[in-house]
Amino acid sequence: MTDVLPSGIGMTSARTRARMVERLRSAGVSDPAVLAAMEAVPRHLFVDEAIASRAYEDSALPIGWGQTISAPYTVARMVELLRRGKKLGKVLEVGTGCGYQAAVLARVAKEVYSVERIGQLLDKTRARLWPLKIRNLRLKHTDGTLGLPEAAPYDGIIVAAAAAAIPEALLNQLAPGGRLVIPVGVNEQRLIVVEQGDSGLVQTEIEPVRFVPLLEDTA
Ligand code: SAH
C-alpha cells in the first residue's frame, strides 16, 4: 500500500495502521470487514498536518469548529455494531465531521449518505475527500436530527454526536431489520443500539461513551 505522507516520519505509514488494528483487536473488535476497513483508510489524511503524527493514537483529536475526529476504537466499535457481521446496503451517517468514519463506512456498505450541520467544516471535508475518489459516498449540509428523508429508508443509521433523546425521524427512516447506533445522554452518555424488528423497536444499551453534542439546525 502506498501512502501520501504529509511529512513522513514513519508515524503515518501502513505499518502504523497495522499496529492500530492490532490494538483494536485486543480491545475486542473482531469483525474482519471492519478491521480491514480500518487498516485501509489513511486516518492521518483526515486531520491537519500539524497533528498527523498523532492520528493513530487511541484518542479523539480536534478537527476545528470545536469538533473532534472520534478515536479509532469508537469508530470501529460503532461500525461493527452497525454491521453485526452482515453486508450493509444503504447507510446514513449523522455528523460527517472530517469524513473519516464516512470513509470507513464506504468500505463496508454499498451506499453511504453522510450529513453535517456545519457548512464550512463540510466544505473542508469535501475538498479532503475529493482525491480519495470514494464513489459510493454522498455528503449533504443539513440538520441530521431530521435524518435524510430523500434517500430513506436505511439499513443502518450511525450518529457521531450525542443526542439528549433519540430523534424520532431517525427511527422512522429505518428499513425493516435496520439498525440505529447512537450515543444518548447529556452528562453521562451511553452507546445505544435500536433495531427495527418484526414486532417493533428493540433497544439495547452497549457501553459508556463520550461525544460532542448533537445540535439542531445548520451553521
Ligand atoms: N464522524 C466524525 C466525527 C465527527 S464529530 C469522525 O469520523 O470522526 C460529530 C460531528 O457531528 C460534528 O462535525 C458536528 O458538527 C456534527 N453534528 C452535530 N449535530 C449535528 C446535526 N444535527 N446534524 C448533522 N451533523 C451534526
PDB file of C-alpha atoms and ligand atoms in Angstrom:
ATOM      1  CA  MET A   1       0.000   0.000   0.000  1.00  0.00           C
ATOM      2  CA  THR A   2       1.395   3.424  -0.865  1.00  0.00           C
ATOM      3  CA  ASP A   3       0.794   6.384   1.360  1.00  0.00           C
ATOM      4  CA  VAL A   4       0.640  10.069   0.701  1.00  0.00           C
ATOM      5  CA  LEU A   5       2.843  11.233   3.537  1.00  0.00           C
ATOM      6  CA  PRO A   6       2.307  14.716   4.976  1.00  0.00           C
ATOM      7  CA  SER A   7       5.912  14.924   6.238  1.00  0.00           C
ATOM      8  CA  GLY A   8       6.825  11.294   6.534  1.00  0.00           C
ATOM      9  CA  ILE A   9       8.457  10.327   9.781  1.00  0.00           C
ATOM     10  CA  GLY A  10       7.050   6.845   9.789  1.00  0.00           C
ATOM     11  CA  MET A  11       4.143   7.756  12.058  1.00  0.00           C
ATOM     12  CA  THR A  12       1.671   7.697   9.216  1.00  0.00           C
ATOM     13  CA  SER A  13       2.629   4.501   7.436  1.00  0.00           C
ATOM     14  CA  ALA A  14       0.732   1.310   6.668  1.00  0.00           C
ATOM     15  CA  ARG A  15       2.719  -0.335   9.462  1.00  0.00           C
ATOM     16  CA  THR A  16       1.440   2.198  11.993  1.00  0.00           C
ATOM     17  CA  ARG A  17      -2.069   1.431  10.784  1.00  0.00           C
ATOM     18  CA  ALA A  18      -1.491  -2.314  11.160  1.00  0.00           C
ATOM     19  CA  ARG A  19      -0.428  -1.710  14.777  1.00  0.00           C
ATOM     20  CA  MET A  20      -3.592   0.303  15.373  1.00  0.00           C
ATOM     21  CA  VAL A  21      -5.623  -2.628  14.050  1.00  0.00           C
ATOM     22  CA  GLU A  22      -3.813  -4.995  16.431  1.00  0.00           C
ATOM     23  CA  ARG A  23      -4.785  -2.719  19.329  1.00  0.00           C
ATOM     24  CA  LEU A  24      -8.404  -2.692  18.140  1.00  0.00           C
ATOM     25  CA  ARG A  25      -8.375  -6.481  18.052  1.00  0.00           C
ATOM     26  CA  SER A  26      -7.008  -6.620  21.618  1.00  0.00           C
ATOM     27  CA  ALA A  27      -9.709  -4.189  22.685  1.00  0.00           C
ATOM     28  CA  GLY A  28     -12.354  -6.640  21.433  1.00  0.00           C
ATOM     29  CA  VAL A  29     -13.167  -5.530  17.882  1.00  0.00           C
ATOM     30  CA  SER A  30     -13.470  -8.787  15.931  1.00  0.00           C
ATOM     31  CA  ASP A  31     -15.379  -8.106  12.678  1.00  0.00           C
ATOM     32  CA  PRO A  32     -12.836  -8.829   9.886  1.00  0.00           C
ATOM     33  CA  ALA A  33     -14.529  -6.418   7.437  1.00  0.00           C
ATOM     34  CA  VAL A  34     -14.311  -3.575   9.951  1.00  0.00           C
ATOM     35  CA  LEU A  35     -10.683  -4.331  10.817  1.00  0.00           C
ATOM     36  CA  ALA A  36      -9.820  -4.444   7.102  1.00  0.00           C
ATOM     37  CA  ALA A  37     -11.520  -1.085   6.522  1.00  0.00           C
ATOM     38  CA  MET A  38      -9.659   0.477   9.479  1.00  0.00           C
ATOM     39  CA  GLU A  39      -6.412  -0.869   8.068  1.00  0.00           C
ATOM     40  CA  ALA A  40      -7.121   0.535   4.615  1.00  0.00           C
ATOM     41  CA  VAL A  41      -8.297   4.091   5.360  1.00  0.00           C
ATOM     42  CA  PRO A  42      -5.355   6.523   5.839  1.00  0.00           C
ATOM     43  CA  ARG A  43      -6.573   8.171   9.055  1.00  0.00           C
ATOM     44  CA  HIS A  44      -3.713  10.711   9.088  1.00  0.00           C
ATOM     45  CA  LEU A  45      -5.154  12.368   5.967  1.00  0.00           C
ATOM     46  CA  PHE A  46      -8.284  13.329   7.916  1.00  0.00           C
ATOM     47  CA  VAL A  47      -6.574  15.605  10.438  1.00  0.00           C
ATOM     48  CA  ASP A  48      -4.432  18.715   9.947  1.00  0.00           C
ATOM     49  CA  GLU A  49      -0.792  18.099   9.091  1.00  0.00           C
ATOM     50  CA  ALA A  50       0.372  19.567  12.399  1.00  0.00           C
ATOM     51  CA  ILE A  51      -1.216  16.656  14.302  1.00  0.00           C
ATOM     52  CA  ALA A  52      -0.970  13.944  11.609  1.00  0.00           C
ATOM     53  CA  SER A  53       1.685  12.094  13.614  1.00  0.00           C
ATOM     54  CA  ARG A  54      -0.913  11.568  16.368  1.00  0.00           C
ATOM     55  CA  ALA A  55      -3.619  10.277  14.036  1.00  0.00           C
ATOM     56  CA  TYR A  56      -3.213   6.619  15.041  1.00  0.00           C
ATOM     57  CA  GLU A  57      -3.276   7.199  18.793  1.00  0.00           C
ATOM     58  CA  ASP A  58      -6.246   5.864  20.735  1.00  0.00           C
ATOM     59  CA  SER A  59      -7.805   9.256  21.157  1.00  0.00           C
ATOM     60  CA  ALA A  60     -10.163  11.788  19.675  1.00  0.00           C
ATOM     61  CA  LEU A  61      -8.378  14.756  18.043  1.00  0.00           C
ATOM     62  CA  PRO A  62      -9.515  18.304  17.191  1.00  0.00           C
ATOM     63  CA  ILE A  63     -10.740  18.974  13.620  1.00  0.00           C
ATOM     64  CA  GLY A  64     -11.729  22.639  14.046  1.00  0.00           C
ATOM     65  CA  TRP A  65     -15.084  24.347  14.740  1.00  0.00           C
ATOM     66  CA  GLY A  66     -14.979  22.828  18.242  1.00  0.00           C
ATOM     67  CA  GLN A  67     -15.437  19.319  16.811  1.00  0.00           C
ATOM     68  CA  THR A  68     -13.345  16.140  17.016  1.00  0.00           C
ATOM     69  CA  ILE A  69     -12.492  13.062  14.986  1.00  0.00           C
ATOM     70  CA  SER A  70     -13.632  10.066  17.062  1.00  0.00           C
ATOM     71  CA  ALA A  71     -10.998   7.727  18.493  1.00  0.00           C
ATOM     72  CA  PRO A  72     -10.216   4.655  16.345  1.00  0.00           C
ATOM     73  CA  TYR A  73     -11.823   2.272  18.879  1.00  0.00           C
ATOM     74  CA  THR A  74     -15.053   4.295  18.877  1.00  0.00           C
ATOM     75  CA  VAL A  75     -15.313   4.263  15.082  1.00  0.00           C
ATOM     76  CA  ALA A  76     -14.503   0.540  14.830  1.00  0.00           C
ATOM     77  CA  ARG A  77     -16.908  -0.424  17.616  1.00  0.00           C
ATOM     78  CA  MET A  78     -19.804   1.598  16.203  1.00  0.00           C
ATOM     79  CA  VAL A  79     -19.344   0.316  12.662  1.00  0.00           C
ATOM     80  CA  GLU A  80     -19.074  -3.239  13.997  1.00  0.00           C
ATOM     81  CA  LEU A  81     -22.354  -2.778  15.895  1.00  0.00           C
ATOM     82  CA  LEU A  82     -24.000  -1.373  12.770  1.00  0.00           C
ATOM     83  CA  ARG A  83     -22.806  -4.265  10.608  1.00  0.00           C
ATOM     84  CA  ARG A  84     -23.350  -7.150  13.066  1.00  0.00           C
ATOM     85  CA  GLY A  85     -21.404  -9.376  10.690  1.00  0.00           C
ATOM     86  CA  LYS A  86     -23.698  -8.803   7.702  1.00  0.00           C
ATOM     87  CA  LYS A  87     -23.351  -6.926   4.433  1.00  0.00           C
ATOM     88  CA  LEU A  88     -24.736  -3.405   4.717  1.00  0.00           C
ATOM     89  CA  GLY A  89     -26.876  -1.856   1.999  1.00  0.00           C
ATOM     90  CA  LYS A  90     -27.756   1.812   2.441  1.00  0.00           C
ATOM     91  CA  VAL A  91     -26.343   3.673   5.439  1.00  0.00           C
ATOM     92  CA  LEU A  92     -26.858   7.172   6.849  1.00  0.00           C
ATOM     93  CA  GLU A  93     -24.214   8.829   9.000  1.00  0.00           C
ATOM     94  CA  VAL A  94     -25.198  11.889  11.030  1.00  0.00           C
ATOM     95  CA  GLY A  95     -22.150  14.083  11.748  1.00  0.00           C
ATOM     96  CA  THR A  96     -19.648  13.834   8.872  1.00  0.00           C
ATOM     97  CA  GLY A  97     -17.016  15.900  10.688  1.00  0.00           C
ATOM     98  CA  CYS A  98     -13.698  15.282   8.927  1.00  0.00           C
ATOM     99  CA  GLY A  99     -15.156  12.373   6.939  1.00  0.00           C
ATOM    100  CA  TYR A 100     -13.068   9.602   8.487  1.00  0.00           C
ATOM    101  CA  GLN A 101     -15.896   7.384   9.693  1.00  0.00           C
ATOM    102  CA  ALA A 102     -17.730   8.011   6.404  1.00  0.00           C
ATOM    103  CA  ALA A 103     -14.689   6.682   4.518  1.00  0.00           C
ATOM    104  CA  VAL A 104     -14.613   3.595   6.760  1.00  0.00           C
ATOM    105  CA  LEU A 105     -18.361   3.068   6.268  1.00  0.00           C
ATOM    106  CA  ALA A 106     -17.984   3.360   2.490  1.00  0.00           C
ATOM    107  CA  ARG A 107     -15.779   0.251   2.629  1.00  0.00           C
ATOM    108  CA  VAL A 108     -18.351  -1.890   4.433  1.00  0.00           C
ATOM    109  CA  ALA A 109     -21.625  -0.598   2.956  1.00  0.00           C
ATOM    110  CA  LYS A 110     -22.999  -0.436  -0.567  1.00  0.00           C
ATOM    111  CA  GLU A 111     -24.116   3.205  -0.352  1.00  0.00           C
ATOM    112  CA  VAL A 112     -23.324   5.822   2.288  1.00  0.00           C
ATOM    113  CA  TYR A 113     -25.064   9.145   2.882  1.00  0.00           C
ATOM    114  CA  SER A 114     -23.420  11.414   5.424  1.00  0.00           C
ATOM    115  CA  VAL A 115     -24.825  14.713   6.691  1.00  0.00           C
ATOM    116  CA  GLU A 116     -23.093  17.542   8.559  1.00  0.00           C
ATOM    117  CA  ARG A 117     -24.631  20.687  10.097  1.00  0.00           C
ATOM    118  CA  ILE A 118     -21.512  22.942   9.903  1.00  0.00           C
ATOM    119  CA  GLY A 119     -21.220  24.193   6.305  1.00  0.00           C
ATOM    120  CA  GLN A 120     -17.574  25.325   6.450  1.00  0.00           C
ATOM    121  CA  LEU A 121     -16.446  22.059   8.025  1.00  0.00           C
ATOM    122  CA  LEU A 122     -18.260  20.118   5.318  1.00  0.00           C
ATOM    123  CA  ASP A 123     -16.613  22.244   2.578  1.00  0.00           C
ATOM    124  CA  LYS A 124     -13.192  21.404   4.006  1.00  0.00           C
ATOM    125  CA  THR A 125     -14.138  17.728   4.218  1.00  0.00           C
ATOM    126  CA  ARG A 126     -15.385  17.653   0.622  1.00  0.00           C
ATOM    127  CA  ALA A 127     -12.027  19.019  -0.539  1.00  0.00           C
ATOM    128  CA  ARG A 128     -10.185  16.430   1.553  1.00  0.00           C
ATOM    129  CA  LEU A 129     -12.274  13.509   0.305  1.00  0.00           C
ATOM    130  CA  TRP A 130     -12.168  14.510  -3.365  1.00  0.00           C
ATOM    131  CA  PRO A 131      -8.749  12.952  -4.181  1.00  0.00           C
ATOM    132  CA  LEU A 132      -9.763   9.706  -2.431  1.00  0.00           C
ATOM    133  CA  LYS A 133     -12.492   9.196  -5.084  1.00  0.00           C
ATOM    134  CA  ILE A 134     -14.960   7.354  -2.865  1.00  0.00           C
ATOM    135  CA  ARG A 135     -17.755   6.699  -5.364  1.00  0.00           C
ATOM    136  CA  ASN A 136     -20.419   5.316  -3.017  1.00  0.00           C
ATOM    137  CA  LEU A 137     -20.401   8.266  -0.583  1.00  0.00           C
ATOM    138  CA  ARG A 138     -22.760  11.267  -0.779  1.00  0.00           C
ATOM    139  CA  LEU A 139     -22.422  14.280   1.532  1.00  0.00           C
ATOM    140  CA  LYS A 140     -25.051  16.847   2.424  1.00  0.00           C
ATOM    141  CA  HIS A 141     -25.163  20.030   4.516  1.00  0.00           C
ATOM    142  CA  THR A 142     -28.267  19.554   6.628  1.00  0.00           C
ATOM    143  CA  ASP A 143     -29.564  19.021  10.162  1.00  0.00           C
ATOM    144  CA  GLY A 144     -29.255  15.289  10.751  1.00  0.00           C
ATOM    145  CA  THR A 145     -31.722  15.235  13.666  1.00  0.00           C
ATOM    146  CA  LEU A 146     -34.261  15.184  10.804  1.00  0.00           C
ATOM    147  CA  GLY A 147     -32.472  12.265   9.151  1.00  0.00           C
ATOM    148  CA  LEU A 148     -32.280  12.418   5.364  1.00  0.00           C
ATOM    149  CA  PRO A 149     -35.791  11.578   4.121  1.00  0.00           C
ATOM    150  CA  GLU A 150     -34.875  11.808   0.407  1.00  0.00           C
ATOM    151  CA  ALA A 151     -32.813   8.600   0.498  1.00  0.00           C
ATOM    152  CA  ALA A 152     -34.693   6.764   3.291  1.00  0.00           C
ATOM    153  CA  PRO A 153     -35.171   4.022   4.415  1.00  0.00           C
ATOM    154  CA  TYR A 154     -31.725   2.981   5.655  1.00  0.00           C
ATOM    155  CA  ASP A 155     -30.405  -0.425   6.671  1.00  0.00           C
ATOM    156  CA  GLY A 156     -28.201   1.355   9.156  1.00  0.00           C
ATOM    157  CA  ILE A 157     -28.038   4.809  10.743  1.00  0.00           C
ATOM    158  CA  ILE A 158     -24.993   5.844  12.766  1.00  0.00           C
ATOM    159  CA  VAL A 159     -24.877   9.067  14.768  1.00  0.00           C
ATOM    160  CA  ALA A 160     -21.482  10.580  15.617  1.00  0.00           C
ATOM    161  CA  ALA A 161     -22.743  13.104  18.195  1.00  0.00           C
ATOM    162  CA  ALA A 162     -24.617  12.586  21.470  1.00  0.00           C
ATOM    163  CA  ALA A 163     -28.381  13.145  21.479  1.00  0.00           C
ATOM    164  CA  ALA A 164     -30.315  14.156  24.616  1.00  0.00           C
ATOM    165  CA  ALA A 165     -33.058  11.840  23.332  1.00  0.00           C
ATOM    166  CA  ILE A 166     -33.266   9.625  20.243  1.00  0.00           C
ATOM    167  CA  PRO A 167     -34.646  11.738  17.342  1.00  0.00           C
ATOM    168  CA  GLU A 168     -37.974  10.297  16.171  1.00  0.00           C
ATOM    169  CA  ALA A 169     -37.136  10.994  12.495  1.00  0.00           C
ATOM    170  CA  LEU A 170     -34.180   8.585  12.623  1.00  0.00           C
ATOM    171  CA  LEU A 171     -36.356   5.746  13.938  1.00  0.00           C
ATOM    172  CA  ASN A 172     -38.893   6.446  11.192  1.00  0.00           C
ATOM    173  CA  GLN A 173     -36.204   6.190   8.500  1.00  0.00           C
ATOM    174  CA  LEU A 174     -35.020   2.685   9.472  1.00  0.00           C
ATOM    175  CA  ALA A 175     -35.785  -0.104   6.995  1.00  0.00           C
ATOM    176  CA  PRO A 176     -37.268  -3.354   8.365  1.00  0.00           C
ATOM    177  CA  GLY A 177     -34.432  -5.106  10.191  1.00  0.00           C
ATOM    178  CA  GLY A 178     -32.475  -1.832  10.153  1.00  0.00           C
ATOM    179  CA  ARG A 179     -30.272  -0.634  12.991  1.00  0.00           C
ATOM    180  CA  LEU A 180     -29.578   2.711  14.623  1.00  0.00           C
ATOM    181  CA  VAL A 181     -26.327   3.177  16.578  1.00  0.00           C
ATOM    182  CA  ILE A 182     -26.414   6.381  18.643  1.00  0.00           C
ATOM    183  CA  PRO A 183     -24.791   7.880  21.729  1.00  0.00           C
ATOM    184  CA  VAL A 184     -27.502   9.141  24.080  1.00  0.00           C
ATOM    185  CA  GLY A 185     -27.255  11.316  27.197  1.00  0.00           C
ATOM    186  CA  VAL A 186     -26.136  14.748  28.326  1.00  0.00           C
ATOM    187  CA  ASN A 187     -23.711  14.407  31.239  1.00  0.00           C
ATOM    188  CA  GLU A 188     -23.426  10.643  31.134  1.00  0.00           C
ATOM    189  CA  GLN A 189     -23.633   9.205  27.650  1.00  0.00           C
ATOM    190  CA  ARG A 190     -24.337   5.617  26.655  1.00  0.00           C
ATOM    191  CA  LEU A 191     -23.998   3.992  23.267  1.00  0.00           C
ATOM    192  CA  ILE A 192     -27.450   2.658  22.303  1.00  0.00           C
ATOM    193  CA  VAL A 193     -28.460   0.260  19.528  1.00  0.00           C
ATOM    194  CA  VAL A 194     -32.071   0.297  18.318  1.00  0.00           C
ATOM    195  CA  GLU A 195     -33.229  -2.406  15.931  1.00  0.00           C
ATOM    196  CA  GLN A 196     -36.392  -2.333  13.831  1.00  0.00           C
ATOM    197  CA  GLY A 197     -37.553  -5.870  14.485  1.00  0.00           C
ATOM    198  CA  ASP A 198     -40.631  -7.839  13.364  1.00  0.00           C
ATOM    199  CA  SER A 199     -42.579  -6.844  16.451  1.00  0.00           C
ATOM    200  CA  GLY A 200     -41.307  -3.293  16.851  1.00  0.00           C
ATOM    201  CA  LEU A 201     -38.227  -1.426  18.042  1.00  0.00           C
ATOM    202  CA  VAL A 202     -35.779  -3.205  20.329  1.00  0.00           C
ATOM    203  CA  GLN A 203     -33.329  -1.064  22.285  1.00  0.00           C
ATOM    204  CA  THR A 204     -30.014  -2.304  23.740  1.00  0.00           C
ATOM    205  CA  GLU A 205     -27.556  -0.340  25.864  1.00  0.00           C
ATOM    206  CA  ILE A 206     -23.924  -1.054  24.962  1.00  0.00           C
ATOM    207  CA  GLU A 207     -21.327   0.979  26.895  1.00  0.00           C
ATOM    208  CA  PRO A 208     -20.441   4.429  28.249  1.00  0.00           C
ATOM    209  CA  VAL A 209     -19.089   6.840  25.613  1.00  0.00           C
ATOM    210  CA  ARG A 210     -18.018  10.483  25.225  1.00  0.00           C
ATOM    211  CA  PHE A 211     -19.190  12.523  22.203  1.00  0.00           C
ATOM    212  CA  VAL A 212     -19.715  16.161  21.207  1.00  0.00           C
ATOM    213  CA  PRO A 213     -23.419  17.116  21.407  1.00  0.00           C
ATOM    214  CA  LEU A 214     -25.893  16.580  18.592  1.00  0.00           C
ATOM    215  CA  LEU A 215     -27.209  20.090  17.850  1.00  0.00           C
ATOM    216  CA  GLU A 216     -30.268  21.183  15.907  1.00  0.00           C
ATOM    217  CA  ASP A 217     -30.237  23.453  12.840  1.00  0.00           C
ATOM    218  CA  THR A 218     -27.408  24.143  10.434  1.00  0.00           C
ATOM    219  CA  ALA A 219     -24.495  26.544  10.867  1.00  0.00           C
TER     220      ALA A 219
HETATM  221  N1  SAH B   1     -17.801  11.192  12.016  1.00  0.00           N
HETATM  222  C1  SAH B   1     -16.697  12.006  12.526  1.00  0.00           C
HETATM  223  C2  SAH B   1     -16.992  12.548  13.891  1.00  0.00           C
HETATM  224  C3  SAH B   1     -17.390  13.973  13.814  1.00  0.00           C
HETATM  225  S1  SAH B   1     -17.777  14.722  15.365  1.00  0.00           S
HETATM  226  C4  SAH B   1     -15.426  11.164  12.516  1.00  0.00           C
HETATM  227  O1  SAH B   1     -15.215  10.452  11.570  1.00  0.00           O
HETATM  228  O2  SAH B   1     -14.627  11.240  13.394  1.00  0.00           O
HETATM  229  C5  SAH B   1     -19.508  14.930  15.210  1.00  0.00           C
HETATM  230  C6  SAH B   1     -19.998  15.828  14.102  1.00  0.00           C
HETATM  231  O3  SAH B   1     -21.411  15.875  14.212  1.00  0.00           O
HETATM  232  C7  SAH B   1     -19.518  17.278  14.175  1.00  0.00           C
HETATM  233  O4  SAH B   1     -18.878  17.610  12.989  1.00  0.00           O
HETATM  234  C8  SAH B   1     -20.813  18.075  14.353  1.00  0.00           C
HETATM  235  O5  SAH B   1     -20.815  19.319  13.699  1.00  0.00           O
HETATM  236  C9  SAH B   1     -21.830  17.145  13.751  1.00  0.00           C
HETATM  237  N2  SAH B   1     -23.217  17.348  14.159  1.00  0.00           N
HETATM  238  C10 SAH B   1     -23.706  17.684  15.389  1.00  0.00           C
HETATM  239  N3  SAH B   1     -25.049  17.798  15.343  1.00  0.00           N
HETATM  240  C11 SAH B   1     -25.432  17.545  14.053  1.00  0.00           C
HETATM  241  C12 SAH B   1     -26.682  17.508  13.357  1.00  0.00           C
HETATM  242  N4  SAH B   1     -27.844  17.777  13.965  1.00  0.00           N
HETATM  243  N5  SAH B   1     -26.676  17.193  12.049  1.00  0.00           N
HETATM  244  C13 SAH B   1     -25.517  16.913  11.390  1.00  0.00           C
HETATM  245  N6  SAH B   1     -24.305  16.935  11.985  1.00  0.00           N
HETATM  246  C14 SAH B   1     -24.259  17.247  13.293  1.00  0.00           C
END
